[in-house]
Coordinates of C-alpha atoms in Angstrom, one line a residue:
M7 CA 5.8 12.9 -16.9
H8 CA 2.9 12.4 -14.5
I9 CA 1.6 9.8 -12.0
V10 CA -2.1 8.8 -12.4
V11 CA -4.3 6.3 -10.7
V12 CA -7.7 5.2 -12.0
G13 CA -9.8 2.8 -10.0
L14 CA -13.0 1.8 -8.2
N15 CA -13.4 0.6 -4.6
Y16 CA -16.0 -0.4 -2.0
R17 CA -17.1 3.3 -1.7
T18 CA -17.7 3.9 -5.4
A19 CA -19.0 0.5 -6.6
P20 CA -21.1 -2.3 -5.1
V21 CA -19.7 -5.8 -5.0
E22 CA -21.7 -6.8 -8.2
V23 CA -19.7 -4.2 -10.1
R24 CA -16.3 -4.8 -8.4
E25 CA -16.4 -8.5 -9.1
R26 CA -16.6 -7.7 -12.8
F27 CA -13.3 -5.8 -12.6
S28 CA -11.2 -8.3 -10.7
F29 CA -7.9 -9.6 -12.1
A30 CA -7.0 -13.3 -11.5
D31 CA -3.5 -13.8 -10.3
K32 CA -2.7 -16.0 -13.3
D33 CA -3.8 -13.3 -15.7
M34 CA -1.9 -10.4 -14.1
P35 CA 1.3 -10.7 -16.2
Q36 CA -0.7 -10.6 -19.4
A37 CA -2.8 -7.7 -18.1
L38 CA 0.3 -5.7 -17.2
Q39 CA 1.7 -6.3 -20.7
E40 CA -1.6 -5.1 -22.2
L41 CA -1.5 -2.0 -19.9
L42 CA 2.0 -1.2 -20.9
R43 CA 1.1 -1.3 -24.6
T44 CA -1.6 1.4 -23.9
K45 CA -0.8 4.8 -25.4
S46 CA 1.1 7.2 -23.1
V47 CA 1.7 4.6 -20.4
L48 CA 5.4 4.3 -19.5
E49 CA 5.1 2.4 -16.2
G50 CA 2.2 0.5 -14.6
V51 CA 1.1 -1.3 -11.4
I52 CA -2.3 -2.9 -10.8
I53 CA -3.6 -3.4 -7.3
A54 CA -6.6 -5.8 -7.3
T55 CA -8.3 -6.9 -4.1
C56 CA -11.9 -7.8 -3.1
N57 CA -12.5 -4.2 -2.1
R58 CA -10.6 -2.3 -4.9
T59 CA -9.2 -2.4 -8.4
E60 CA -6.7 0.4 -9.0
I61 CA -4.5 1.0 -12.0
Y62 CA -1.4 3.2 -11.3
V63 CA 0.5 4.5 -14.3
V64 CA 3.3 6.9 -15.2
V65 CA 2.2 8.7 -18.3
D66 CA 4.0 11.2 -20.6
R67 CA 0.9 13.5 -20.7
L68 CA -2.2 14.0 -18.7
Q69 CA -4.5 14.9 -21.6
M70 CA -6.5 11.9 -22.7
C71 CA -4.7 9.5 -20.4
G72 CA -7.9 8.8 -18.4
S73 CA -9.6 7.8 -21.7
F74 CA -6.7 5.5 -22.6
I75 CA -7.0 3.7 -19.3
R76 CA -10.7 3.3 -19.7
S77 CA -10.1 1.9 -23.1
F78 CA -7.7 -0.7 -21.6
M79 CA -10.5 -1.6 -19.1
E80 CA -13.0 -2.0 -21.9
R81 CA -10.7 -4.3 -23.8
W82 CA -9.6 -6.4 -20.9
F83 CA -12.9 -6.9 -19.2
G84 CA -15.2 -6.7 -22.2
V85 CA -17.4 -4.1 -20.5
A86 CA -18.6 -0.9 -22.2
R87 CA -17.2 2.2 -20.5
E88 CA -20.7 3.6 -20.1
E89 CA -21.4 0.8 -17.6
F90 CA -18.5 1.6 -15.3
T91 CA -17.2 5.2 -15.8
R92 CA -19.6 6.6 -13.1
H93 CA -17.9 4.2 -10.6
L94 CA -14.4 5.4 -11.3
Y95 CA -12.2 7.9 -9.5
M96 CA -9.0 9.4 -10.9
Y97 CA -6.2 11.1 -9.0
E98 CA -3.3 12.9 -10.6
D99 CA 0.3 13.6 -9.4
E100 CA 0.2 14.7 -5.7
Q101 CA -3.3 13.3 -5.2
A102 CA -2.3 10.0 -6.7
I103 CA 0.8 9.7 -4.6
R104 CA -1.1 10.6 -1.4
H105 CA -3.8 8.1 -2.3
L106 CA -1.2 5.3 -2.7
F107 CA 0.4 6.1 0.6
R108 CA -3.0 6.1 2.4
V109 CA -3.9 2.7 0.7
A110 CA -0.6 1.1 1.8
C111 CA -1.1 2.3 5.4
G112 CA -4.7 1.0 5.6
L113 CA -6.3 4.4 5.9
D114 CA -8.4 3.9 2.8
S115 CA -9.6 0.4 3.8
M116 CA -13.1 -0.6 4.8
V117 CA -11.6 -1.6 8.2
L118 CA -9.4 1.4 9.2
G119 CA -5.8 0.3 9.7
E120 CA -6.0 -3.2 8.5
T121 CA -2.7 -4.7 7.4
Q122 CA -3.6 -7.1 4.6
I123 CA -3.6 -4.4 2.0
L124 CA 0.1 -3.6 2.7
G125 CA 1.1 -7.1 1.5
Q126 CA -1.2 -6.7 -1.5
V127 CA 0.4 -3.4 -2.5
K128 CA 3.9 -4.9 -2.1
N129 CA 2.9 -8.0 -4.1
A130 CA 1.4 -5.9 -6.9
F131 CA 4.6 -3.9 -7.2
L132 CA 6.8 -7.0 -7.3
V133 CA 4.6 -8.7 -9.9
S134 CA 4.8 -5.6 -12.1
Q135 CA 8.6 -5.3 -11.5
S136 CA 9.1 -8.9 -12.6
E137 CA 7.2 -8.0 -15.8
K138 CA 9.4 -5.0 -16.3
G139 CA 6.4 -2.8 -15.8
T140 CA 8.1 -0.4 -13.4
G141 CA 10.9 2.0 -14.0
T142 CA 12.7 4.8 -12.1
W143 CA 9.6 6.5 -10.8
F144 CA 7.5 3.5 -9.6
N145 CA 10.5 1.6 -8.3
M146 CA 11.0 4.5 -5.9
L147 CA 7.4 5.4 -5.2
F148 CA 6.2 1.9 -4.4
K149 CA 9.3 1.1 -2.4
Q150 CA 8.6 4.2 -0.4
A151 CA 4.9 3.3 0.0
V152 CA 5.6 -0.2 1.4
T153 CA 8.2 1.2 3.8
L154 CA 5.8 3.8 5.0
G155 CA 3.1 1.2 5.5
K156 CA 5.4 -0.8 7.7
R157 CA 6.3 2.3 9.7
A158 CA 2.7 3.2 10.1
H159 CA 2.0 -0.1 11.8
S160 CA 5.2 -0.4 13.8
E161 CA 5.3 3.2 15.1
T162 CA 1.6 3.6 15.9
A163 CA -1.0 1.4 17.6
I164 CA -3.5 1.6 14.7
G165 CA -3.8 -2.2 14.3
E166 CA -3.8 -3.2 17.9
S167 CA -7.5 -2.9 18.8
A168 CA -10.5 -5.0 17.5
V169 CA -13.0 -3.1 15.3
S170 CA -15.4 -5.8 14.3
V171 CA -18.0 -7.3 16.7
S172 CA -16.8 -10.9 16.0
Y173 CA -13.2 -10.0 16.6
A174 CA -14.1 -7.9 19.6
A175 CA -15.8 -11.0 21.1
V176 CA -12.6 -12.9 20.8
E177 CA -10.4 -10.1 22.1
L178 CA -12.7 -9.8 25.1
G179 CA -12.2 -13.5 25.8
K180 CA -8.5 -13.0 25.7
R181 CA -8.7 -10.2 28.3
I182 CA -10.6 -12.5 30.7
F183 CA -8.6 -15.8 30.1
G184 CA -5.3 -14.4 28.9
S185 CA -5.1 -17.1 26.3
F186 CA -7.5 -19.5 24.5
E187 CA -5.0 -22.4 24.9
G188 CA -6.6 -25.3 26.6
K189 CA -10.1 -23.7 26.4
R190 CA -13.2 -25.2 24.9
V191 CA -15.6 -22.9 23.0
L192 CA -19.3 -23.5 22.1
I193 CA -20.8 -21.5 19.3
L194 CA -24.6 -21.5 18.9
G195 CA -25.7 -20.6 15.4
A196 CA -24.1 -21.0 12.0
G197 CA -24.7 -17.6 10.4
K198 CA -22.2 -15.1 9.1
M199 CA -21.4 -13.6 12.5
S200 CA -20.9 -17.1 14.0
E201 CA -18.6 -18.0 11.1
L202 CA -16.4 -15.0 11.5
T203 CA -16.2 -15.6 15.3
A204 CA -15.3 -19.3 14.7
K205 CA -12.5 -18.3 12.4
H206 CA -11.1 -15.8 14.9
L207 CA -11.3 -18.4 17.6
S208 CA -9.6 -21.1 15.6
G209 CA -6.8 -18.7 14.8
A210 CA -6.5 -17.7 18.5
G211 CA -5.6 -21.3 19.5
A212 CA -8.7 -22.6 21.1
E213 CA -8.3 -26.3 22.0
E214 CA -11.8 -27.3 20.8
V215 CA -14.6 -25.4 19.0
L216 CA -18.1 -26.9 19.2
V217 CA -20.6 -25.7 16.7
A218 CA -24.3 -26.2 17.3
N219 CA -27.2 -25.3 15.0
R220 CA -30.8 -26.2 14.7
T221 CA -29.9 -27.5 11.2
Y222 CA -27.2 -30.1 11.8
A223 CA -25.9 -29.8 8.2
R224 CA -25.1 -26.1 8.7
A225 CA -23.3 -27.0 11.9
Q226 CA -21.2 -29.5 10.0
E227 CA -20.4 -27.0 7.3
L228 CA -19.2 -24.3 9.7
A229 CA -17.3 -26.8 11.9
A230 CA -15.4 -28.0 8.8
K231 CA -14.3 -24.4 8.1
C232 CA -12.8 -23.9 11.5
E233 CA -11.7 -27.5 12.3
G234 CA -14.4 -27.7 14.9
V235 CA -16.9 -30.3 16.1
P236 CA -20.5 -30.2 15.0
C237 CA -23.3 -31.0 17.4
T238 CA -27.1 -30.6 17.7
M239 CA -28.6 -28.0 20.0
Q240 CA -29.5 -30.8 22.5
E241 CA -26.0 -32.1 22.6
A242 CA -24.8 -28.5 23.1
M243 CA -26.9 -28.2 26.2
E244 CA -25.6 -31.5 27.6
R245 CA -22.0 -30.4 27.1
L246 CA -22.4 -26.9 28.5
E247 CA -20.6 -27.7 31.7
E248 CA -17.5 -28.7 29.6
V249 CA -17.0 -25.4 27.8
D250 CA -15.2 -22.3 29.0
I251 CA -16.7 -19.8 26.5
L252 CA -20.2 -19.7 25.0
I253 CA -20.9 -17.4 22.0
S254 CA -24.4 -17.3 20.6
S255 CA -25.6 -15.7 17.4
T256 CA -28.8 -17.5 16.2
G257 CA -31.8 -16.1 14.5
A258 CA -34.2 -17.4 17.2
E259 CA -37.1 -15.1 18.3
G260 CA -36.9 -16.2 22.0
Y261 CA -34.1 -17.1 24.4
V262 CA -32.0 -20.1 23.4
I263 CA -30.3 -20.4 26.7
T264 CA -32.1 -19.8 30.0
S265 CA -30.8 -19.0 33.4
A266 CA -32.0 -22.3 34.8
Q267 CA -30.0 -24.3 32.1
V268 CA -26.8 -22.5 32.9
A269 CA -27.4 -22.8 36.7
R270 CA -27.6 -26.6 36.3
S271 CA -24.4 -26.8 34.3
M272 CA -22.5 -24.6 36.8
K273 CA -22.9 -27.3 39.5
G274 CA -20.5 -29.6 37.7
R275 CA -18.0 -27.0 36.8
Q276 CA -16.1 -26.9 40.1
D277 CA -16.0 -23.1 40.2
R278 CA -14.6 -22.7 36.7
P279 CA -15.9 -19.4 35.2
L280 CA -18.1 -19.3 32.2
F281 CA -17.7 -16.5 29.7
V282 CA -20.9 -15.8 27.7
I283 CA -21.1 -13.5 24.7
D284 CA -24.5 -12.8 23.2
I285 CA -24.1 -11.2 19.8
A286 CA -27.6 -11.9 18.5
V287 CA -30.4 -9.4 18.0
P288 CA -32.9 -10.2 19.4
R289 CA -30.8 -11.7 22.3
D290 CA -30.3 -15.4 22.6
I291 CA -29.2 -15.5 26.2
E292 CA -31.5 -14.7 29.1
P293 CA -30.1 -11.6 30.9
A294 CA -30.6 -13.2 34.3
I295 CA -27.7 -15.5 33.5
G296 CA -25.3 -12.6 34.2
E297 CA -26.4 -12.7 37.9
L298 CA -25.1 -16.2 38.4
E299 CA -21.8 -16.8 40.3
Q300 CA -18.8 -17.2 38.0
V301 CA -20.8 -16.4 34.9
F302 CA -19.7 -13.3 32.9
L303 CA -22.3 -12.2 30.3
Y304 CA -21.7 -9.6 27.6
D305 CA -24.2 -8.6 24.9
I306 CA -24.0 -6.8 21.5
D307 CA -24.1 -3.4 23.1
D308 CA -21.1 -4.2 25.3
L309 CA -19.1 -5.3 22.3
E310 CA -20.2 -2.4 20.1
G311 CA -19.0 -0.1 22.9
I312 CA -15.6 -1.8 22.8
V313 CA -15.6 -1.6 19.0
E314 CA -16.4 2.2 19.0
S315 CA -13.9 2.9 21.7
N316 CA -11.2 1.0 19.7
M317 CA -12.3 2.8 16.5
E318 CA -11.8 6.1 18.2
M319 CA -8.3 5.0 19.1
R320 CA -7.6 4.0 15.6
R321 CA -8.8 7.3 14.3
A322 CA -6.5 9.1 16.7
E323 CA -3.6 6.9 15.4
A324 CA -4.6 7.7 11.8
V325 CA -3.9 11.3 12.4
K326 CA -0.3 10.4 13.3
I327 CA -0.1 8.4 10.1
E328 CA -1.4 11.3 8.0
A329 CA 1.5 13.4 9.3
M330 CA 3.9 10.6 8.3
I331 CA 2.3 10.6 4.8
E332 CA 2.9 14.4 4.5
E333 CA 6.6 13.8 5.4
E334 CA 6.9 11.1 2.8
M335 CA 5.1 13.2 0.2
A336 CA 7.8 15.9 0.8
A337 CA 10.6 13.2 0.6
F338 CA 9.3 11.9 -2.8
A339 CA 9.0 15.5 -4.0
T340 CA 12.6 16.1 -3.1
W341 CA 13.6 13.0 -4.9
L342 CA 11.7 14.0 -8.0
Q343 CA 13.3 17.4 -8.0
T344 CA 16.8 16.1 -7.7
L345 CA 16.1 13.5 -10.4
G346 CA 16.0 16.4 -12.9
V347 CA 19.5 17.6 -11.8
K348 CA 21.3 14.4 -13.0
P349 CA 21.3 15.1 -16.7
V350 CA 22.4 18.7 -16.0
I351 CA 25.3 17.6 -13.9
R352 CA 26.2 14.9 -16.4
A353 CA 26.2 17.6 -19.2
L354 CA 28.5 19.8 -17.2
Q355 CA 30.9 17.0 -16.5
E356 CA 31.0 15.9 -20.1
K357 CA 31.6 19.5 -21.2
A358 CA 34.4 19.9 -18.7
S359 CA 35.9 16.6 -19.8
D360 CA 35.8 17.7 -23.5
I361 CA 37.5 21.0 -22.7
H362 CA 40.1 19.3 -20.5
E363 CA 41.0 16.8 -23.3
S364 CA 41.1 19.5 -26.0
T365 CA 43.3 21.7 -23.9
L366 CA 45.7 18.9 -23.1
D367 CA 45.9 17.8 -26.7
S368 CA 46.9 21.4 -27.7
L369 CA 49.4 21.6 -24.8
F370 CA 51.1 18.3 -25.7
N371 CA 51.3 19.3 -29.4
K372 CA 53.1 22.5 -28.3
L373 CA 55.5 20.6 -25.9
P374 CA 56.4 17.4 -27.8
E375 CA 59.5 17.0 -25.6
L376 CA 57.4 15.9 -22.6
D377 CA 57.7 12.2 -21.8
E378 CA 54.9 9.9 -20.8
R379 CA 55.4 10.3 -17.1
Q380 CA 55.3 14.1 -17.3
R381 CA 52.2 14.0 -19.4
K382 CA 50.5 11.8 -16.8
V383 CA 51.4 14.2 -14.0
I384 CA 50.0 17.2 -16.0
R385 CA 46.8 15.2 -16.8
R386 CA 46.3 14.3 -13.2
L387 CA 46.9 17.7 -11.8
T388 CA 44.8 19.6 -14.3
K389 CA 42.0 17.0 -13.8
S390 CA 42.2 17.6 -10.0
I391 CA 41.9 21.4 -10.6
L392 CA 38.9 20.8 -12.8
N393 CA 37.1 18.6 -10.3
Q394 CA 37.7 21.0 -7.4
M395 CA 36.3 23.9 -9.5
M396 CA 33.1 21.9 -10.3
H397 CA 32.7 20.4 -6.7
D398 CA 31.0 23.4 -5.1
P399 CA 28.7 24.3 -8.1
I400 CA 27.5 20.7 -8.4
N401 CA 26.8 20.4 -4.6
R402 CA 25.0 23.7 -4.7
I403 CA 22.8 22.9 -7.6
K404 CA 21.9 19.6 -5.9
E405 CA 20.8 21.5 -2.8
L406 CA 18.9 24.1 -4.9
A407 CA 17.1 21.4 -6.9
G408 CA 15.5 20.2 -3.7
E409 CA 14.1 23.6 -2.7
G410 CA 11.0 25.4 -3.9
Q411 CA 12.7 27.2 -6.7
G412 CA 14.5 24.1 -8.0
T413 CA 13.3 24.4 -11.6
E414 CA 14.4 28.0 -11.9
A415 CA 17.8 27.1 -10.4
L416 CA 18.3 24.3 -12.9
E417 CA 17.4 26.6 -15.8
L418 CA 19.8 29.3 -14.6
F419 CA 22.6 26.7 -14.0
T420 CA 22.1 25.4 -17.5
Q421 CA 22.4 29.0 -18.9
I422 CA 25.4 30.0 -16.9
F423 CA 27.4 27.0 -18.1
A424 CA 25.9 27.0 -21.6
L425 CA 24.7 23.4 -21.4
E426 CA 21.5 23.8 -23.6
D427 CA 23.0 22.2 -26.7
R428 CA 24.3 19.2 -24.8
L429 CA 21.0 18.6 -23.1
V430 CA 19.2 18.8 -26.4
E431 CA 21.7 16.4 -27.9
S432 CA 21.2 14.0 -24.9
Q433 CA 17.4 14.1 -25.3
S434 CA 17.8 13.5 -29.0
D435 CA 20.0 10.4 -28.4
A436 CA 17.5 9.1 -25.9
S437 CA 14.5 9.5 -28.2
S438 CA 16.4 7.8 -31.1
G439 CA 17.0 4.7 -28.9
K440 CA 20.7 5.2 -28.2
E441 CA 21.6 3.6 -24.9
T442 CA 22.9 6.7 -23.1
S443 CA 23.5 6.5 -19.4
A444 CA 20.5 8.8 -18.9
S445 CA 18.1 6.6 -21.0
M446 CA 19.3 3.4 -19.4
E447 CA 18.8 4.9 -16.0
S448 CA 15.2 5.7 -16.8
Q449 CA 14.5 2.0 -17.5
E450 CA 16.4 0.6 -14.5
T451 CA 14.5 -1.8 -12.2
L452 CA 15.4 -3.0 -8.8
P453 CA 16.4 -6.6 -8.6
P454 CA 14.0 -8.7 -6.4
Q455 CA 16.5 -8.9 -3.5
E456 CA 16.7 -5.2 -3.4
S457 CA 13.0 -4.7 -3.4
E458 CA 12.7 -6.9 -0.4
G459 CA 15.0 -4.7 1.6
L460 CA 12.7 -1.7 1.7
T461 CA 14.2 1.2 3.5
D462 CA 13.1 4.7 4.5
L463 CA 13.7 7.7 2.4
Q464 CA 15.1 11.0 3.8
G465 CA 15.0 14.4 2.2
V466 CA 14.6 18.1 2.5
V467 CA 11.0 19.2 2.7
P468 CA 10.0 21.3 -0.3
S469 CA 7.1 23.6 -0.6
R470 CA 5.4 21.6 -3.4
I471 CA 5.8 18.8 -5.9
P472 CA 6.9 20.4 -9.2
F473 CA 4.5 18.7 -11.6
E474 CA 3.4 20.4 -14.7
S475 CA 0.0 21.9 -14.7
E476 CA -2.3 20.4 -17.3
P477 CA -6.1 20.1 -17.5
S478 CA -7.6 17.1 -15.8
L479 CA -10.1 14.7 -17.3
P480 CA -13.8 14.9 -16.2
L481 CA -13.7 11.7 -14.2
A482 CA -15.4 11.6 -10.9
K483 CA -13.2 12.8 -8.1
V484 CA -13.7 10.9 -4.8
S485 CA -12.6 12.4 -1.5
V486 CA -9.8 10.4 0.0

C-alpha cells in the first residue's frame, strides 16, 4: 500500500482557482464517501482551507492513482481536468508524509508558523474518522501529525513573533503599554490594513476603538466589524487628546495629521504618552510629530524592520522543527515496518498452538489412565515450554523488523519456521471477506475520545521507509 496526496495551494493556484475547489463543511461527509468509492482508495482525508485543498489517500497501487483522484475532482466539482491539472501537485509515500507533517506544523503556510492550520488538520482527520474514512495507516499518521504540530509550537518559539505589518503594529503597542486594557485607540482610514489592525486591537482587549474615515459609511462598516465607534475625520481630530494610540492607514496624498494638530492635543493630555503608528504609503503623519514630548512615532519602515527580524527568528525556529519532522518520519517508518511483523508472529503462534494441541491429543490417547488434573498440569507445563521457546525469536524479529533490513529479516523468519502456507491462507481469508483478526485490525478506527488524547510516538530510527518502488504519475512536482 502507498500514501499519496494530491492538492493545490496558494503557491500553485490563484484564489480564483482555489475557490472553485473548496469543500463546504456540510458537504464533507458526502465528499469523503465519494472519495472512498474511488478505485484503489482504501483510506482518505480531505484538508480544505482558504489557502489549500489537499486529498490524502492510502491506495493499493501507485499506478493510475493520480488519474483516479483527478477523476474524483472532476466529478465532485464539475470541472474538466484540463482546467486544473497544471495547478496540482502530487507527493507519494515519504514525500507525502513529510508534506503532511510540514503542513501540520505551519511550515507550508503562507504565514510561516501559523497555528490555525493545525486545528484544521485535526478537524479534517476527525471528520474522516467519523465517516469511517480512516483505517490503521491514517489513524496512526494523522494522530502523529497533530501531536508533532503541538510539539512544534510548544517546544519552539516559531509562533511568538508578529510577521504581518498590522499585527506588528499591535505588538509594538503592547511593548510600550504592556497591555491594551483601558486604552483608547483611534484608527484613521477604513482600508484592508486598517481592518486587519482593528481586528487585532479588538482581540487584544482595547477599551474603545474609534474608526474615522473620509467616507462615514465606510467608517461605520469597519467599526461594526470590530465593535468600535465610527466618527468623521473632524470628530477624530477633536477627540485626539482622549486616545492613547493613533494608527493611520489612509490613501491620502498629503499629511492627514500635522505636528501642530498633535501639539495642541498634547496640552490637555496631562503628560500621557501618545503612541502613533503610520502604516500608510505615502505617509499620513507629519514626521515632525516624532519630535514632540511624549509622542512616539513609528512608520512602515520601522514595522517592516520588526516583521523581517521576527521572520528571521521564525525561519531559525523552523530549522528546529524540520529536525523534529525527520525524527517523526523515522518513527512512522519504524511503525510501518513493525506493522508487517504482526501477521508473521500470529502465523508462528497459530502453528505452534496447532502442533501443541496435536501432540497433546496423541499423548493423551497413549496414556488414557491420566485423570483431568494430570492432563491440565501437562498442558500448562508444555504450553509454558512452548512460550519460552518462542519468546526470544518473537522479540528478535520485532527488533529486526524496525531496522534497515527488516523486509529481508521477515522473509528469512518466514522461511525458517515454514510459515508461507499459513500466511497465504491468512491473506486468502482476508480477501474473501472473512473476519480474521488481521483483516479486522486493518479496518480498526480510533474512537473519538482516543483521538483527542494525541500522544507522541517513539521508535528506532531506520535508514529508510520500506515502500515499494513503482513509477510515479506525471503530475507537477512542487518543492516543499
